[in-house]
């Protein structure tokens, strides 16, 4: 047990912070029919982004894999803070830990109120979990937008 604790502790010490860049290139909000309720409209947000991040410092002998994810953080019109994962990736090898990705959200991004109208600007952050062979998960942040970004007005889908 003491040995396991020592190993887990040493992986904290070995951990150095990765650096990354996150840019949101555009956001589009379109109105669409809700899947289960064809008469109900809901807004879907499409967030286009560009990530570059060097996560290689997170790989050492006790790193099994990384879970990397992009989160939208916003306060809804009721004042409730939401954190929504809109994209993710599992990184299993150090060779794959230099991340370059240009694209859009992988998961549907909508607000429970069905609309992004009146929702204040959102921040976006690139976060990671390190899953070790031994010890506990650790969390960190590789990048975040420097200022909050507004949701544009809803377009109707063509
Ligand atoms: C993505 O970001 C990197 C680093 O900030 C930049 O060099 C590159 O040109 C960007 N690519 C696109 C397609 O925006
Ligand atoms: C976005 O980030 C800014 C600066 O860190 C902060 O003041 C603001 O409260 C954040 N907004 C949300 C919705 O998290």
Tab-separated table of C-alpha atoms and ligand atoms in Angstrom:
chain	number	residue	atom	x	y	z
A	1	UNK	CA	0.000	0.000	0.000
A	2	UNK	CA	2.783	2.422	0.940
A	3	UNK	CA	4.552	1.566	-2.295
A	4	UNK	CA	1.417	2.298	-4.332
A	5	UNK	CA	1.023	5.602	-2.516
A	6	UNK	CA	4.623	6.506	-3.264
A	7	UNK	CA	4.141	5.673	-6.930
A	8	UNK	CA	0.956	7.706	-7.129
A	9	UNK	CA	2.631	10.639	-5.446
A	10	UNK	CA	5.647	10.532	-7.740
A	11	UNK	CA	3.423	10.820	-10.784
A	12	UNK	CA	2.147	14.129	-9.427
A	13	UNK	CA	5.689	15.358	-9.118
A	14	UNK	CA	6.561	14.208	-12.637
A	15	UNK	CA	3.605	16.022	-14.116
A	16	UNK	CA	4.436	19.225	-15.900
A	17	UNK	CA	1.841	21.472	-17.425
A	18	UNK	CA	1.100	21.185	-21.101
A	19	UNK	CA	0.559	24.263	-23.190
A	20	UNK	CA	-2.047	24.801	-25.811
A	21	UNK	CA	-3.898	27.227	-27.996
A	22	UNK	CA	-7.611	27.309	-28.541
A	23	UNK	CA	-9.330	29.599	-31.030
A	24	UNK	CA	-13.033	29.653	-31.806
A	25	UNK	CA	-13.262	30.547	-35.482
A	26	UNK	CA	-17.048	30.768	-35.792
A	27	UNK	CA	-20.308	29.889	-34.100
A	28	UNK	CA	-23.557	29.290	-35.886
A	29	UNK	CA	-26.915	28.726	-34.211
A	30	UNK	CA	-29.613	27.055	-36.252
A	31	UNK	CA	-33.187	26.222	-35.433
A	32	UNK	CA	-34.105	22.611	-35.911
A	33	UNK	CA	-36.954	20.271	-35.084
A	34	UNK	CA	-36.497	18.450	-31.797
A	35	UNK	CA	-35.946	14.779	-32.427
A	36	UNK	CA	-38.761	13.406	-30.316
A	37	UNK	CA	-41.196	16.277	-30.634
A	38	UNK	CA	-41.466	17.253	-34.310
A	39	UNK	CA	-43.549	20.332	-33.503
A	40	UNK	CA	-41.057	21.705	-31.045
A	41	UNK	CA	-38.168	23.809	-32.282
A	42	UNK	CA	-34.761	23.784	-30.656
A	43	UNK	CA	-31.581	25.710	-31.294
A	44	UNK	CA	-28.401	23.835	-32.073
A	45	UNK	CA	-25.037	25.547	-31.858
A	46	UNK	CA	-22.223	24.662	-34.255
A	47	UNK	CA	-18.883	25.753	-32.886
A	48	UNK	CA	-15.893	25.735	-35.245
A	49	UNK	CA	-12.554	25.730	-33.517
A	50	UNK	CA	-8.836	25.254	-33.877
A	51	UNK	CA	-6.754	23.475	-31.252
A	52	UNK	CA	-3.001	23.117	-31.031
A	53	UNK	CA	-1.659	21.589	-27.839
A	54	UNK	CA	1.462	19.812	-26.749
A	55	UNK	CA	0.338	17.185	-24.256
A	56	UNK	CA	3.542	15.142	-24.460
A	57	UNK	CA	4.697	16.368	-21.001
A	58	UNK	CA	1.742	14.468	-19.515
A	59	UNK	CA	3.098	11.140	-20.741
A	60	UNK	CA	5.399	9.305	-18.397
A	61	UNK	CA	5.682	5.741	-17.144
A	62	UNK	CA	2.538	6.020	-15.033
A	63	UNK	CA	0.329	7.517	-17.752
A	64	UNK	CA	-2.109	5.030	-19.189
A	65	UNK	CA	-4.032	7.457	-21.359
A	66	UNK	CA	-5.431	10.970	-21.548
A	67	UNK	CA	-8.964	12.097	-21.995
A	68	UNK	CA	-8.984	15.469	-23.721
A	69	UNK	CA	-12.159	17.501	-24.021
A	70	UNK	CA	-13.442	20.885	-25.099
A	71	UNK	CA	-15.962	22.453	-22.781
A	72	UNK	CA	-18.341	25.357	-23.294
A	73	UNK	CA	-18.958	27.247	-20.034
A	74	UNK	CA	-21.910	29.559	-19.838
A	75	UNK	CA	-24.549	30.861	-17.493
A	76	UNK	CA	-28.062	30.289	-18.763
A	77	UNK	CA	-30.889	32.808	-18.624
A	78	UNK	CA	-31.864	31.443	-15.152
A	79	UNK	CA	-28.354	32.174	-13.886
A	80	UNK	CA	-27.351	28.495	-13.722
A	81	UNK	CA	-23.794	27.715	-14.713
A	82	UNK	CA	-23.483	25.046	-17.404
A	83	UNK	CA	-20.405	23.170	-18.534
A	84	UNK	CA	-21.018	21.231	-21.702
A	85	UNK	CA	-18.533	18.879	-23.341
A	86	UNK	CA	-18.759	19.486	-27.084
A	87	UNK	CA	-15.742	17.542	-28.329
A	88	UNK	CA	-13.363	14.954	-26.927
A	89	UNK	CA	-10.532	12.655	-27.808
A	90	UNK	CA	-8.693	9.820	-26.093
A	91	UNK	CA	-4.926	9.955	-26.457
A	92	UNK	CA	-3.198	6.650	-25.782
A	93	UNK	CA	0.361	7.260	-26.945
A	94	UNK	CA	2.913	10.009	-26.477
A	95	UNK	CA	3.421	9.992	-30.272
A	96	UNK	CA	-0.188	11.152	-30.630
A	97	UNK	CA	-0.034	13.748	-27.867
A	98	UNK	CA	0.849	16.716	-30.030
A	99	UNK	CA	-2.668	17.757	-30.944
A	100	UNK	CA	-3.643	19.718	-34.012
A	101	UNK	CA	-7.321	19.768	-34.731
A	102	UNK	CA	-9.462	22.069	-36.826
A	103	UNK	CA	-13.142	21.236	-36.920
A	104	UNK	CA	-16.450	21.553	-35.142
A	105	UNK	CA	-18.270	20.120	-32.154
A	106	UNK	CA	-18.647	16.368	-32.147
A	107	UNK	CA	-21.577	16.316	-29.722
A	108	UNK	CA	-24.880	18.115	-30.104
A	109	UNK	CA	-24.726	21.470	-28.352
A	110	UNK	CA	-28.083	22.806	-27.207
A	111	UNK	CA	-29.440	24.456	-24.096
A	112	UNK	CA	-32.194	22.774	-22.031
A	113	UNK	CA	-34.318	25.904	-22.623
A	114	UNK	CA	-34.203	25.005	-26.370
A	115	UNK	CA	-32.757	28.385	-27.256
A	116	UNK	CA	-29.529	30.372	-27.073
A	117	UNK	CA	-31.399	33.667	-27.174
A	118	UNK	CA	-30.629	35.782	-24.089
A	119	UNK	CA	-27.765	33.515	-23.102
A	120	UNK	CA	-24.682	35.542	-22.222
A	121	UNK	CA	-21.379	34.902	-24.001
A	122	UNK	CA	-19.624	31.588	-23.276
A	123	UNK	CA	-16.038	30.719	-22.483
A	124	UNK	CA	-14.440	27.669	-24.057
A	125	UNK	CA	-11.715	25.593	-22.452
A	126	UNK	CA	-9.594	22.619	-23.396
A	127	UNK	CA	-9.275	20.283	-20.427
A	128	UNK	CA	-7.785	16.879	-19.768
A	129	UNK	CA	-7.902	13.973	-17.368
A	130	UNK	CA	-4.811	11.864	-16.941
A	131	UNK	CA	-5.630	8.215	-16.276
A	132	UNK	CA	-2.684	6.608	-14.516
A	133	UNK	CA	-1.798	2.930	-14.196
A	134	UNK	CA	-1.587	3.448	-10.441
A	135	UNK	CA	-3.155	6.210	-8.364
A	136	UNK	CA	-5.855	8.749	-8.918
A	137	UNK	CA	-7.102	10.645	-11.952
A	138	UNK	CA	-5.662	14.118	-12.306
A	139	UNK	CA	-7.291	17.017	-14.089
A	140	UNK	CA	-5.905	20.008	-15.846
A	141	UNK	CA	-6.465	22.702	-18.391
A	142	UNK	CA	-4.370	23.129	-21.524
A	143	UNK	CA	-6.009	26.217	-23.038
A	144	UNK	CA	-8.940	28.590	-22.778
A	145	UNK	CA	-10.388	31.408	-24.822
A	146	UNK	CA	-9.136	34.804	-23.698
A	147	UNK	CA	-12.591	36.335	-23.722
A	148	UNK	CA	-16.156	35.091	-23.726
A	149	UNK	CA	-17.815	34.666	-27.124
A	150	UNK	CA	-21.429	35.555	-27.890
A	151	UNK	CA	-23.948	33.203	-29.387
A	152	UNK	CA	-25.115	34.676	-32.687
A	153	UNK	CA	-28.815	35.078	-33.536
A	154	UNK	CA	-30.613	31.928	-34.615
A	155	UNK	CA	-30.818	31.150	-38.308
A	156	UNK	CA	-33.495	28.929	-39.691
A	157	UNK	CA	-32.112	25.878	-41.382
A	158	UNK	CA	-32.209	25.995	-45.167
B	1	LIG	C1	-4.735	27.029	-35.922
B	1	LIG	O1	-3.954	27.616	-34.894
B	1	LIG	C2	-2.562	27.597	-35.161
B	1	LIG	C3	-1.846	28.102	-33.922
B	1	LIG	O2	-2.509	29.157	-33.309
B	1	LIG	C4	-2.279	28.423	-36.398
B	1	LIG	O3	-0.898	28.406	-36.684
B	1	LIG	C5	-3.051	27.841	-37.569
B	1	LIG	O4	-2.888	28.654	-38.704
B	1	LIG	C6	-4.541	27.753	-37.237
B	1	LIG	N1	-5.225	27.042	-38.307
B	1	LIG	C7	-6.426	27.417	-38.757
B	1	LIG	C8	-6.972	26.590	-39.857
B	1	LIG	O5	-7.043	28.367	-38.303
B	2	LIG	C1	-15.650	33.889	-18.777
B	2	LIG	O1	-14.340	34.235	-18.387
B	2	LIG	C2	-14.254	35.530	-17.804
B	2	LIG	C3	-12.787	35.810	-17.564
B	2	LIG	O2	-12.157	34.772	-16.920
B	2	LIG	C4	-15.076	35.552	-16.503
B	2	LIG	O3	-15.029	36.825	-15.932
B	2	LIG	C5	-16.519	35.186	-16.838
B	2	LIG	O4	-17.273	35.097	-15.656
B	2	LIG	C6	-16.580	33.860	-17.574
B	2	LIG	N1	-17.954	33.607	-17.993
B	2	LIG	C7	-18.569	32.439	-17.798
B	2	LIG	C8	-19.954	32.339	-18.296
B	2	LIG	O5	-18.031	31.488	-17.233
